[in-house]
CSV table of C-alpha atoms in Angstrom, one decimal:
chain,number,residue,atom,x,y,z
A,1007,SER,CA,16.2,-5.7,0.7
A,1008,ILE,CA,17.6,-2.3,1.4
A,1009,TYR,CA,16.0,-2.6,4.8
A,1010,SER,CA,16.4,-6.3,5.4
A,1011,ASN,CA,19.3,-6.0,8.0
A,1012,TYR,CA,18.6,-2.5,9.1
A,1013,TYR,CA,16.2,-3.1,11.9
A,1014,GLN,CA,18.1,-6.2,13.1
A,1015,SER,CA,21.0,-4.0,14.2
A,1016,LEU,CA,18.8,-1.9,16.4
A,1017,PRO,CA,17.8,-2.6,20.0
A,1018,ALA,CA,15.1,-5.3,20.2
A,1019,LYS,CA,13.1,-3.6,22.9
A,1020,VAL,CA,10.6,-1.0,21.7
A,1021,GLU,CA,9.0,1.5,24.0
A,1022,LEU,CA,5.9,3.2,22.6
A,1023,LEU,CA,5.6,6.6,24.3
A,1024,LEU,CA,2.1,7.6,23.0
A,1025,ASN,CA,-0.7,5.6,24.6
A,1026,ASP,CA,-4.2,5.3,23.2
A,1027,ALA,CA,-5.5,8.4,25.1
A,1028,SER,CA,-2.6,10.6,23.8
A,1029,LEU,CA,-3.0,9.4,20.2
A,1030,ASP,CA,-6.8,10.1,20.4
A,1031,GLU,CA,-6.2,13.5,21.9
A,1032,ILE,CA,-4.0,14.4,18.8
A,1033,ARG,CA,-6.3,12.7,16.3
A,1034,GLN,CA,-9.7,14.2,17.3
A,1035,PRO,CA,-9.0,17.8,16.2
A,1036,LEU,CA,-7.6,16.6,12.9
A,1037,VAL,CA,-10.7,14.4,12.4
A,1038,SER,CA,-13.0,17.4,13.1
A,1039,LEU,CA,-11.1,19.5,10.5
A,1040,GLN,CA,-11.3,16.6,8.1
A,1041,ASN,CA,-15.0,16.4,8.5
A,1042,LEU,CA,-15.4,20.1,8.1
A,1043,MET,CA,-13.5,20.1,4.8
A,1044,LYS,CA,-15.5,17.1,3.6
A,1045,ARG,CA,-18.8,18.9,4.4
A,1046,ASP,CA,-17.9,22.5,3.1
A,1047,PHE,CA,-15.4,21.7,0.3
A,1048,LYS,CA,-16.9,18.5,-1.0
A,1049,PRO,CA,-16.5,19.2,-4.8
A,1050,ALA,CA,-12.8,19.9,-4.2
A,1051,VAL,CA,-12.0,16.9,-2.0
A,1052,LYS,CA,-14.3,14.3,-3.6
A,1053,SER,CA,-12.4,14.3,-7.0
A,1054,ILE,CA,-9.2,15.6,-8.4
A,1055,PRO,CA,-9.9,19.2,-9.6
A,1056,GLY,CA,-9.1,19.8,-13.2
A,1057,ALA,CA,-8.6,16.1,-14.0
A,1058,SER,CA,-10.1,15.2,-17.4
A,1059,SER,CA,-10.7,11.6,-16.2
A,1060,LYS,CA,-10.3,9.5,-13.2
A,1061,SER,CA,-7.1,8.0,-14.5
A,1062,SER,CA,-5.5,11.2,-15.8
A,1063,THR,CA,-3.8,12.1,-12.5
A,1064,ASP,CA,-3.6,11.0,-8.9
A,1065,ALA,CA,-1.1,13.4,-7.7
A,1066,MET,CA,-0.9,14.7,-4.1
A,1067,GLU,CA,1.4,17.7,-4.0
A,1068,ILE,CA,3.8,17.7,-1.1
A,1069,ASP,CA,6.5,20.3,-0.6
A,1070,GLU,CA,9.6,18.2,-0.7
A,1071,ASP,CA,13.0,18.5,-2.4
A,1072,GLY,CA,14.2,15.6,-4.5
A,1073,ASN,CA,13.9,13.9,-7.8
A,1074,SER,CA,10.4,12.6,-7.0
A,1075,GLY,CA,9.0,16.1,-7.4
A,1076,GLY,CA,7.3,15.8,-4.0
A,1077,LEU,CA,5.2,12.8,-4.9
A,1078,ILE,CA,5.6,10.2,-2.2
A,1079,THR,CA,4.6,7.0,-3.9
A,1080,SER,CA,5.8,5.5,-7.2
A,1081,ALA,CA,2.1,5.3,-8.3
A,1082,LEU,CA,1.7,9.0,-7.9
A,1083,GLN,CA,5.0,9.7,-9.7
A,1084,ARG,CA,3.9,7.6,-12.7
A,1085,LYS,CA,0.5,9.3,-13.0
A,1086,SER,CA,2.0,12.8,-12.5
A,1087,ARG,CA,3.6,12.6,-15.9
A,1088,GLU,CA,0.2,12.5,-17.6
A,1089,ALA,CA,-1.0,15.3,-15.3
A,1090,ARG,CA,1.9,17.5,-16.6
A,1091,ARG,CA,0.9,16.8,-20.2
A,1092,ILE,CA,-2.6,18.0,-19.4
A,1093,ASP,CA,-1.4,21.1,-17.6
A,1094,ASN,CA,0.9,22.0,-20.5
A,1095,ALA,CA,-2.2,22.3,-22.7
A,1096,TYR,CA,-3.1,25.5,-20.9
A,1097,HIS,CA,0.1,27.2,-22.0
A,1098,THR,CA,-0.1,26.5,-25.7
A,1099,HIS,CA,-1.9,29.8,-26.4
A,1100,SER,CA,-2.5,33.2,-24.8
A,1101,ALA,CA,-5.2,32.7,-22.2
A,1102,THR,CA,-8.3,34.8,-22.1
A,1103,ALA,CA,-9.6,36.5,-18.9
A,1104,LYS,CA,-12.2,33.7,-18.6
A,1105,GLU,CA,-9.6,31.0,-19.0
A,1106,LEU,CA,-7.4,32.7,-16.4
A,1107,MET,CA,-10.3,32.8,-14.0
A,1108,THR,CA,-10.9,29.1,-14.6
A,1109,ILE,CA,-7.2,28.3,-14.0
A,1110,ALA,CA,-7.2,30.3,-10.8
A,1111,ARG,CA,-10.3,28.5,-9.4
A,1112,GLN,CA,-8.8,25.2,-10.4
A,1113,THR,CA,-5.6,26.0,-8.7
A,1114,GLU,CA,-7.4,26.9,-5.5
A,1115,ASP,CA,-9.5,23.8,-5.7
A,1116,ARG,CA,-6.3,21.7,-6.2
A,1117,ASN,CA,-4.7,23.3,-3.2
A,1118,MET,CA,-7.7,22.5,-1.1
A,1119,HIS,CA,-7.7,18.9,-2.5
A,1120,ALA,CA,-4.0,18.5,-1.6
A,1121,LEU,CA,-4.6,19.9,1.9
A,1122,TYR,CA,-7.4,17.4,2.4
A,1123,ARG,CA,-5.2,14.5,1.3
A,1124,LEU,CA,-2.4,15.6,3.6
A,1125,LEU,CA,-4.9,15.9,6.5
A,1126,SER,CA,-6.2,12.4,5.7
A,1127,ARG,CA,-2.7,11.0,5.7
A,1128,CYS,CA,-2.1,12.6,9.1
A,1129,VAL,CA,-5.2,11.0,10.6
A,1130,GLN,CA,-4.6,7.6,9.1
A,1131,MET,CA,-0.9,7.6,10.2
A,1132,LEU,CA,-2.1,8.1,13.8
A,1133,ASN,CA,-4.7,5.3,13.2
A,1134,LEU,CA,-1.8,3.1,11.9
A,1135,MET,CA,0.3,3.7,14.9
A,1136,SER,CA,-2.6,2.7,17.2
A,1137,CYS,CA,-3.2,-0.5,15.2
A,1138,LEU,CA,0.4,-1.5,15.2
A,1139,LYS,CA,0.7,-0.7,18.9
A,1140,HIS,CA,-2.1,-3.2,19.6
A,1141,ALA,CA,-0.6,-5.8,17.2
A,1142,HIS,CA,2.7,-5.4,19.0
A,1143,ALA,CA,1.1,-6.4,22.2
A,1144,ASN,CA,-0.6,-9.5,20.7
A,1145,PRO,CA,1.7,-12.6,20.8
A,1146,SER,CA,-0.5,-14.4,18.2
A,1147,LEU,CA,0.4,-11.9,15.5
A,1148,PRO,CA,3.6,-11.6,13.5
A,1149,GLU,CA,6.3,-9.4,15.1
A,1150,ILE,CA,6.1,-5.7,14.0
A,1151,GLN,CA,9.4,-4.6,12.4
A,1152,TRP,CA,9.6,-1.3,14.3
A,1153,GLY,CA,13.2,-0.8,13.3
A,1154,LEU,CA,12.1,0.1,9.8
A,1155,LEU,CA,10.6,3.3,11.2
A,1156,HIS,CA,13.6,4.1,13.3
A,1157,GLY,CA,14.8,7.7,13.1
A,1158,LEU,CA,11.8,9.1,11.1
A,1159,THR,CA,9.5,11.8,12.4
A,1160,PHE,CA,5.7,11.7,11.9
A,1161,SER,CA,6.1,14.4,9.3
A,1162,GLN,CA,8.6,12.2,7.3
A,1163,LEU,CA,6.4,9.1,7.6
A,1164,ILE,CA,3.5,11.1,6.2
A,1165,THR,CA,5.1,13.3,3.5
A,1166,SER,CA,8.4,11.8,2.4
A,1167,GLU,CA,9.1,9.1,-0.2
A,1168,ASP,CA,11.5,7.3,2.2
A,1169,GLY,CA,8.8,7.3,4.9
A,1170,GLN,CA,6.3,5.8,2.5
A,1171,GLN,CA,8.8,3.1,1.4
A,1172,ARG,CA,9.6,2.1,5.0
A,1173,VAL,CA,5.9,1.9,5.9
A,1174,ASP,CA,5.3,-0.2,2.7
A,1175,ALA,CA,8.1,-2.6,3.9
A,1176,LEU,CA,6.7,-2.8,7.4
A,1177,LEU,CA,3.2,-3.6,6.2
A,1178,ASN,CA,4.6,-6.1,3.7
A,1179,GLY,CA,5.9,-8.0,6.7
A,1180,VAL,CA,2.4,-8.0,8.2
A,1181,VAL,CA,0.7,-9.4,5.1
A,1182,SER,CA,3.3,-11.6,3.4
A,1183,LEU,CA,3.1,-14.6,5.8
A,1184,ASP,CA,4.3,-18.2,5.8
A,1185,GLU,CA,4.9,-20.9,8.3
A,1186,LYS,CA,8.0,-19.2,9.6
A,1187,SER,CA,6.2,-16.0,10.6
A,1188,LEU,CA,3.0,-17.7,11.9
A,1189,THR,CA,3.5,-19.8,15.0
A,1190,SER,CA,-0.1,-20.9,15.3
A,1191,GLY,CA,-1.6,-20.2,11.8
A,1192,PHE,CA,-3.9,-17.4,10.8
A,1193,SER,CA,-6.2,-16.3,13.7
A,1194,THR,CA,-9.2,-14.1,14.1
A,1195,ASP,CA,-6.9,-11.5,15.6
A,1196,ALA,CA,-4.9,-11.4,12.3
A,1197,ASP,CA,-8.2,-11.1,10.3
A,1198,SER,CA,-9.3,-8.3,12.7
A,1199,LEU,CA,-6.1,-6.4,12.2
A,1200,ALA,CA,-6.3,-6.7,8.4
A,1201,ASN,CA,-9.9,-5.5,8.4
A,1202,THR,CA,-9.1,-2.6,10.8
A,1203,LEU,CA,-6.1,-1.5,8.7
A,1204,SER,CA,-8.3,-1.7,5.6
A,1205,ARG,CA,-10.9,0.6,7.1
A,1206,GLN,CA,-8.8,3.1,9.0
A,1207,CYS,CA,-5.5,3.2,7.2
A,1208,TYR,CA,-6.3,2.5,3.5
A,1209,LEU,CA,-3.9,5.3,2.3
A,1210,PHE,CA,-1.1,3.2,3.8
A,1211,PHE,CA,-2.6,-0.3,3.9
A,1212,SER,CA,-3.5,-0.3,0.2
A,1213,ALA,CA,-5.4,-2.6,-2.1
A,1214,SER,CA,-2.1,-4.4,-2.6
A,1215,SER,CA,-1.9,-5.2,1.1
A,1216,ARG,CA,-5.5,-6.2,1.4
A,1217,LEU,CA,-5.4,-8.5,-1.6
A,1218,THR,CA,-2.0,-10.0,-0.6
A,1219,TYR,CA,-3.3,-10.8,2.9
A,1220,SER,CA,-6.4,-12.5,1.5
A,1221,GLY,CA,-4.2,-14.6,-0.8
A,1222,PHE,CA,-2.1,-15.9,2.0
A,1223,ARG,CA,-5.2,-16.4,4.2
A,1224,TYR,CA,-6.8,-18.7,1.6
A,1225,ALA,CA,-3.5,-20.5,0.9
A,1226,TRP,CA,-3.1,-21.3,4.6
A,1227,ASP,CA,-6.7,-22.5,4.8
A,1228,ALA,CA,-6.1,-24.7,1.7
A,1229,ARG,CA,-3.0,-26.3,3.3
A,1230,SER,CA,-5.0,-27.3,6.3
A,1231,MET,CA,-7.4,-29.4,4.2
A,1232,PRO,CA,-6.7,-33.1,3.3
A,1233,LEU,CA,-5.1,-33.6,-0.2
A,1234,SER,CA,-8.3,-35.3,-1.5
A,1235,SER,CA,-10.6,-32.6,-0.2
A,1236,PRO,CA,-12.5,-30.6,-2.9
A,1237,ARG,CA,-12.3,-27.5,-0.6
A,1238,ARG,CA,-8.5,-27.7,-0.7
A,1239,SER,CA,-8.6,-27.1,-4.5
A,1240,GLU,CA,-11.3,-24.4,-4.0
A,1241,PHE,CA,-9.3,-22.5,-1.5
A,1242,ALA,CA,-6.1,-22.8,-3.6
A,1243,ASN,CA,-7.9,-21.3,-6.6
A,1244,GLN,CA,-9.3,-18.5,-4.4
A,1245,ALA,CA,-5.7,-17.8,-3.1
A,1246,ALA,CA,-4.5,-17.6,-6.7
A,1247,SER,CA,-7.3,-15.2,-7.6
A,1248,TYR,CA,-6.3,-12.8,-4.9
A,1249,PHE,CA,-2.6,-13.1,-5.7
A,1250,ARG,CA,-3.4,-12.3,-9.4
A,1251,ALA,CA,-5.2,-9.2,-8.3
A,1252,ALA,CA,-2.5,-8.2,-5.8
A,1253,ALA,CA,0.3,-8.7,-8.4
A,1254,ARG,CA,-1.1,-5.8,-10.4
A,1255,HIS,CA,0.0,-3.5,-7.6
A,1256,TRP,CA,3.5,-4.9,-7.0
A,1257,TYR,CA,5.6,-2.1,-8.4
A,1258,ASN,CA,8.3,-1.7,-5.8
A,1259,PRO,CA,11.4,-3.6,-7.0
A,1260,THR,CA,13.1,-3.7,-3.6
A,1261,ILE,CA,10.1,-5.4,-2.0
A,1262,ILE,CA,9.7,-7.8,-5.0
A,1263,VAL,CA,13.3,-9.0,-5.4
A,1264,GLY,CA,14.7,-8.3,-1.9
A,1265,ARG,CA,17.7,-6.3,-2.9
A,1266,LEU,CA,18.7,-4.8,-6.2
A,1267,PHE,CA,21.9,-6.2,-7.7
A,1268,SER,CA,24.1,-4.1,-9.9
A,1269,LYS,CA,24.4,-4.9,-13.6
A,1270,GLU,CA,28.0,-5.8,-13.2
A,1271,THR,CA,27.2,-8.4,-10.5
A,1272,MET,CA,26.8,-12.0,-11.6
A,1273,VAL,CA,23.9,-13.5,-9.7
A,1274,ASN,CA,22.4,-17.0,-10.1
A,1275,PHE,CA,18.8,-17.7,-9.8
A,1276,GLU,CA,19.2,-19.5,-6.5
A,1277,ASP,CA,20.8,-16.4,-4.8
A,1278,ALA,CA,18.2,-14.1,-6.3
A,1279,ALA,CA,15.4,-16.4,-5.0
A,1280,GLU,CA,17.0,-16.7,-1.5
A,1281,SER,CA,17.4,-12.9,-1.3
A,1282,ALA,CA,13.7,-12.4,-2.2
A,1283,MET,CA,12.5,-15.0,0.3
A,1284,ASP,CA,14.7,-13.4,3.1
A,1285,ALA,CA,13.1,-10.0,2.4
A,1286,ARG,CA,9.6,-11.5,2.6
A,1287,SER,CA,8.9,-10.7,-1.1
A,1288,PRO,CA,5.2,-11.2,-1.7
A,1289,LEU,CA,5.9,-12.6,-5.1
A,1290,ALA,CA,8.4,-15.2,-3.8
A,1291,LEU,CA,6.2,-16.2,-0.9
A,1292,ALA,CA,3.0,-16.3,-3.1
A,1293,ALA,CA,4.8,-18.5,-5.7
A,1294,LYS,CA,6.0,-20.8,-2.9
A,1295,ALA,CA,2.5,-21.1,-1.4
A,1296,LEU,CA,0.9,-21.8,-4.7
A,1297,MET,CA,3.5,-24.4,-5.7
A,1298,GLU,CA,3.0,-26.2,-2.4
A,1299,LEU,CA,-0.7,-26.4,-3.3
A,1300,GLY,CA,0.0,-27.7,-6.8
A,1301,ASN,CA,-1.3,-24.6,-8.6
A,1302,ALA,CA,1.4,-24.1,-11.2
A,1303,LYS,CA,-0.9,-22.1,-13.5
A,1304,GLY,CA,-1.5,-19.6,-10.7
A,1305,VAL,CA,2.2,-19.2,-10.2
A,1306,ALA,CA,2.7,-18.5,-13.9
A,1307,ASP,CA,-0.1,-16.0,-14.0
A,1308,VAL,CA,1.1,-14.1,-10.9
A,1309,CYS,CA,4.7,-13.9,-12.2
A,1310,LEU,CA,3.6,-12.7,-15.6
A,1311,ILE,CA,1.3,-10.1,-14.2
A,1312,CYS,CA,4.0,-8.8,-11.8
A,1313,ALA,CA,6.6,-8.8,-14.6
A,1314,SER,CA,4.3,-6.7,-16.8
A,1315,ASN,CA,4.4,-3.9,-14.2
A,1316,PHE,CA,8.0,-3.3,-15.2
A,1317,GLY,CA,7.6,-3.3,-19.0
A,1318,GLY,CA,6.3,-5.3,-21.9
A,1319,ALA,CA,2.8,-6.4,-22.8
A,1320,LYS,CA,0.2,-6.0,-20.1
A,1321,VAL,CA,-1.6,-9.2,-19.0
A,1322,PRO,CA,-5.4,-8.6,-19.5
A,1323,ARG,CA,-7.6,-9.0,-16.5
A,1324,ASP,CA,-9.6,-12.2,-16.4
A,1325,GLU,CA,-12.6,-11.7,-14.1
A,1326,SER,CA,-13.3,-15.4,-13.9
A,1327,LYS,CA,-9.8,-16.0,-12.4
A,1328,GLU,CA,-9.2,-12.7,-10.6
A,1329,PHE,CA,-11.2,-11.2,-7.8
A,1330,GLY,CA,-12.2,-7.5,-8.3
A,1331,GLU,CA,-11.2,-4.9,-5.8
A,1332,SER,CA,-13.8,-3.7,-3.3
A,1333,PHE,CA,-13.7,-0.1,-2.2
A,1334,ILE,CA,-13.9,0.9,1.4
A,1335,LYS,CA,-17.0,2.7,2.7
A,1336,ASP,CA,-16.7,6.5,2.4
A,1337,MET,CA,-13.5,6.2,0.5
A,1338,PHE,CA,-13.2,8.6,-2.5
A,1339,ASP,CA,-12.2,7.2,-5.9
A,1340,TRP,CA,-8.8,8.8,-5.8
């Protein structure tokens, strides 16, 4: 991984300067403004203004230089291409006064929508810091890789593509778990952390993270059952179902394969697999967990679904083998 050795070279001791009271003091005014916007500008913040359909665009505009065009996640970058095609339709003919007024209102609504998203990310980043702070103090939970966030400001964590990638890598270490990272197995504290992150930080702890955690949770439970137990097979199938659903969100190649090898580099499968395991690749660890449970079909499905994210034919969703994704209360569709 591009970050696999980065945090290891930094001091091991981490001192968190903001306590809960300080974080809450910063967060409360932002939450109040967020609630005001939700109440008074609901049409603009509830859905994406000007989008012809739910899937047409999911772009949050952030002022940032770079090839990404200011879109901080790969998912937003992919969907922005469709948004540009829709926007170009406005410029194919001379606009009338009525059309110009519609465009002006739409532009204002989109600006309000972008502001609300930015505000939501600010609030949820503060929530995330609070959750990670408590996890850091709990010895039963996996170690938080604080080094991944070293050198970044809150602004960069919230608005930059590099900040998003580092947060993704940190949270991947929280949910992609095996016997090396769990000294005493999954605990109620781990479940509580995942649930809290899902409710309070869903713009960072995404559907991918929630589904991945659930997959490893059921895989661990299956391993604790006797080989002859019917519940072992039941839990193994549930783990595979969650991993299938999670694999549809695994688009980040550096997290999936560990580190990207150049085309000129000759790499054998063993080295590639070892690199992925060292980087705590969710795909590699999920495949390992399912193979240990004898669920070879689940391994094949998860690998094919993940591979289809990078090109080729899409693997159709099978509701009988793949758990649907549940939305968080009060979370908008975007």
